[in-house]
Structure formats: structure tokens, C-alpha cells
């Protein structure tokens, strides 16, 4: 039997010698003469040494909840429940006490007992595949087996817009008499008529909630809806957009906002010459002829030239398409156009000037609060003394709007009316507070944001050939003819020379995309 042995819950010492015994670390305690062992003590055969198991009941299997309580696995080690058995060892004059787990042959694993244990850990029984569990009990594989799975939530669908138009300008080939097809001859601009159905709004649909193994509901992933700003050029009825004016449809996205509008198309027939003046338009511009020396063309949409451009400048928030040759000209499309756009610069600067004036007026009002002056009188004094150029900025901007061809967007029309009313000194003197100024500031900020958003539309540039010109675009460049010569080129999406004879000759090119030569 040995000097130290286990008899039931007793640890027996068969010797007159005393031995040291340490307190156990885990799952059981030892008491000596009914006092729990907490530190090393000396014991002998005269002492009553009792061990007591305090750990959790161990079984011949392991249950594992995973995937945020969505999956339950079982690993069966033995077909029987396990019994905790102490083990003692005498080394020198020290008694070491440990614990071992042995199969209890009187307690075979049973489906009912496993289901009770599964319920104890909080798993709802309806989620357990009892057929799989029973098969694993009968023929254990020694591997982890999935025996339960929760109900996953289903993902809904985000709101989206289905469009029925193309935003791409393209060239349609025209058969020449000699049988050659000239793909630069006819420029096709996608437009719609009044009343045309242009898009459909598909609302978001929420997903179905799920449930984990413990019966807790799992919410479905949130779906995204979209904001749809009002635009007077379209009618939104029963989730369908219809064109209220003829022109080119466009979808402008800004974060979670989707603006559908019809860009009016200004048709300029004949050459654009210095005598006829510069061309400013808030939509698309189509010039049926050449653009001559010194002419500045600026659009918040696309610019299409069915001819050549000589010593001019073309700035567009959208794409620029030229069927002919470009010589000693500046072309700027997309985001780069914002840096060159006089309209945008003046709008942006006027917005900043209004913000500055509002802040200055707040401070001036505080300083003169006790002198009996009305708000409007103080504002007139402040403008005349400290902000003399303010009226000049507003006047120049209004003159710029007067030069714009027909088709001003409604938000620009309202801004123009507000600014015109503000220019009257008598009306300024009648103002009681900063309400009117803040209202104009809001319209200015809205106009800046709308114009900036327009620069996110497709902004490619295409032409037959270019020489001694500066070309900037946030999109790609397509050269349909003999190439580029001594040009300064900056593009975000690459350059494509579409015919074998089209090449780059002595250009300064800054490119993020690929350079393709046929």
C-alpha cells in the first residue's frame, strides 16, 4: 500500500514520521483536523487528513460556444463521464497531492444528460441537431463536431437609382466618298425630350433579424438610404423621375446625396469669335464651328466643339470633346476646372467675403451696442469704412450672371435675386438683424457645394490633335488624330492615342493612369 495512500476521502499516513504537505492549487481543498490547509504544514499518522473536490464536474466531452453564440461544437473524449480521483506521491519528506480524471464506467454518456448540460450553458434545445449528436455518441470521431447553429440575420438591400440614359458623349462615324470612315466627324450628345422617363428610385429593404443559440435576437445589418435633393428640371413622382425640360440628363453624387437634373444644352451655331464674346453657361455648350483667338468658354456641364480651337480656353465641370485640332489653347475638365473657373473662383470668394463680413459685423455690433445705432446703419458704416470692395465683388458677380446664357439653375436664380436686393443701401439700413445676411450666406454655400459636386461627373477630354497647349483633367484623354506636340498634359486616368500615327512629341506629361498607343 505504501506509506501514503488514499482511502475514500482520507489521506492515510502509515508511518510514525512527520511529513510536509503543501496546499493544493486548484479544484480541491485539504483539511487537517477539520482546519483547511492554507500553507505548508507538517502532518503525521495521528492527523485526520481529508481531501474534498470543489472543481466543476468533468465529463468525457467538451462543449464550445463560438461565433458570438451562433455555433455549438462538441468534442467527445470518452464514452463515459469522468471521475475526479486524487493522487499522492511521497518525495523525500514531502507529500505531493494532485488530481486525475478517470472514466467512470458506471456512468456512460447519454443523450438526455448531454441535452441537460447543453441547456445549462444557455443553449435553446431547438437549435441542437440531435441526430448528429446521437451519432457522435455512438461512434465518437475524436474531432470537434458542429451540433448546433443559430439563425443568421439576412442582409437587406440598400436604396439605389436605376437610370435609363447614358452620360457618355461619343463620335459616330460618317462614311466618306472614298469609303473611309471618319470617326471624328459627327459628335453625338445624349439628350432627352421633355416628359421622358429618366430614372427609377428603388427604396431600401430591411433584412430579416436572426437569433443566436441562446434565443437572443440578432438585428439585421442596417441598410443605407439616399438623399434626393430637389431640382426644378425634373419631376419626381411615384419613385420615378421625368424630365421637365429637354436637355442632357445627369446624376451627380455627393456622399449619400444623389441629384438628378437635366442639363440644358446651349447651341452656338457658327464660329465663336472674340467679337461675339466669351461664352458662359451653367449647362452644356455645343459650338457648331471653330473657337477663335482669345475666346473663353466656360460651362458647368460638358463642352462640345464641332470644329477646331485656336488660342482660346475651354473650362468644363464635365467632359470636353473637340472634333478637330487644338492649338495654343488651355483645356481644363473636372476637378482641375475648379481651379481655372472664373465663375467658381468668384462664387467661392464671394462666399468667403460674406462669412468675413458676418463675423466682422458681430464684433462691430458688440462694440457699438450702447450707442443707439440700428443694425442696418452699423452695417452700412462697416461696409463703407472697412469693406469697400465688398460691393464691387457683388456687382462683378451679378454682371457675370447677367452674361450667362439662358438656363440658370434655380438655386443660382434665387441667389441672384437675394444679392440684387442686398445691393440697395436703403434696404441695408432697414435691416434689424443678421437674418438676411445669413440667408444669403446659406445660398452662397449651397451654390459652392452644388458647383463642386458637378466636378465629380465624367470629365474626359478628347480631340483630334493638339499643339503647344495645356490640358488638365481628372479623367482620361483620348486623341483621335495625329497626336500631341509640345503640350503640357496632366491626367488622372491616362492617355490613349487611338490611331497608329497618333503619338506624343516633346510633351510634358504628368499621368497617373496608363499611356496607350495604337
JSON list of C-alpha atoms in Angstrom, two decimals, residues 4 11 13 17-23 30 32 37 39-44 47 49 88-97:
[
{"chain": "A", "resi": 4, "resn": "UNK", "atom": "CA", "xyz": [0.89, 7.47, 1.95]},
{"chain": "A", "resi": 11, "resn": "UNK", "atom": "CA", "xyz": [-5.27, 10.58, 3.03]},
{"chain": "A", "resi": 13, "resn": "UNK", "atom": "CA", "xyz": [-0.06, 8.02, 6.52]},
{"chain": "A", "resi": 17, "resn": "UNK", "atom": "CA", "xyz": [7.43, 10.09, 10.77]},
{"chain": "A", "resi": 18, "resn": "UNK", "atom": "CA", "xyz": [6.02, 13.55, 10.12]},
{"chain": "A", "resi": 19, "resn": "UNK", "atom": "CA", "xyz": [5.88, 14.90, 6.56]},
{"chain": "A", "resi": 20, "resn": "UNK", "atom": "CA", "xyz": [5.41, 18.29, 4.95]},
{"chain": "A", "resi": 21, "resn": "UNK", "atom": "CA", "xyz": [2.31, 18.90, 2.84]},
{"chain": "A", "resi": 22, "resn": "UNK", "atom": "CA", "xyz": [1.54, 21.95, 0.67]},
{"chain": "A", "resi": 23, "resn": "UNK", "atom": "CA", "xyz": [-1.92, 23.42, -0.03]},
{"chain": "A", "resi": 30, "resn": "UNK", "atom": "CA", "xyz": [-7.32, 19.62, 2.04]},
{"chain": "A", "resi": 32, "resn": "UNK", "atom": "CA", "xyz": [-6.20, 18.77, 8.59]},
{"chain": "A", "resi": 37, "resn": "UNK", "atom": "CA", "xyz": [-4.82, 23.80, 4.73]},
{"chain": "A", "resi": 39, "resn": "UNK", "atom": "CA", "xyz": [0.09, 26.99, 3.99]},
{"chain": "A", "resi": 40, "resn": "UNK", "atom": "CA", "xyz": [2.72, 24.27, 4.29]},
{"chain": "A", "resi": 41, "resn": "UNK", "atom": "CA", "xyz": [2.26, 22.09, 7.38]},
{"chain": "A", "resi": 42, "resn": "UNK", "atom": "CA", "xyz": [3.76, 19.00, 8.95]},
{"chain": "A", "resi": 43, "resn": "UNK", "atom": "CA", "xyz": [1.41, 16.02, 9.28]},
{"chain": "A", "resi": 44, "resn": "UNK", "atom": "CA", "xyz": [1.67, 12.52, 10.68]},
{"chain": "A", "resi": 47, "resn": "UNK", "atom": "CA", "xyz": [-3.71, 13.72, 11.95]},
{"chain": "A", "resi": 49, "resn": "UNK", "atom": "CA", "xyz": [-6.31, 14.49, 6.60]},
{"chain": "A", "resi": 88, "resn": "UNK", "atom": "CA", "xyz": [-0.46, 11.29, -3.82]},
{"chain": "A", "resi": 89, "resn": "UNK", "atom": "CA", "xyz": [3.27, 10.95, -4.08]},
{"chain": "A", "resi": 90, "resn": "UNK", "atom": "CA", "xyz": [5.95, 10.91, -1.40]},
{"chain": "A", "resi": 91, "resn": "UNK", "atom": "CA", "xyz": [9.24, 12.54, -2.30]},
{"chain": "A", "resi": 92, "resn": "UNK", "atom": "CA", "xyz": [11.84, 12.84, 0.45]},
{"chain": "A", "resi": 93, "resn": "UNK", "atom": "CA", "xyz": [9.74, 14.10, 3.37]},
{"chain": "A", "resi": 94, "resn": "UNK", "atom": "CA", "xyz": [7.20, 15.98, 1.20]},
{"chain": "A", "resi": 95, "resn": "UNK", "atom": "CA", "xyz": [3.71, 14.73, 0.34]},
{"chain": "A", "resi": 96, "resn": "UNK", "atom": "CA", "xyz": [2.53, 15.98, -3.10]},
{"chain": "A", "resi": 97, "resn": "UNK", "atom": "CA", "xyz": [-1.21, 15.78, -3.80]}
]
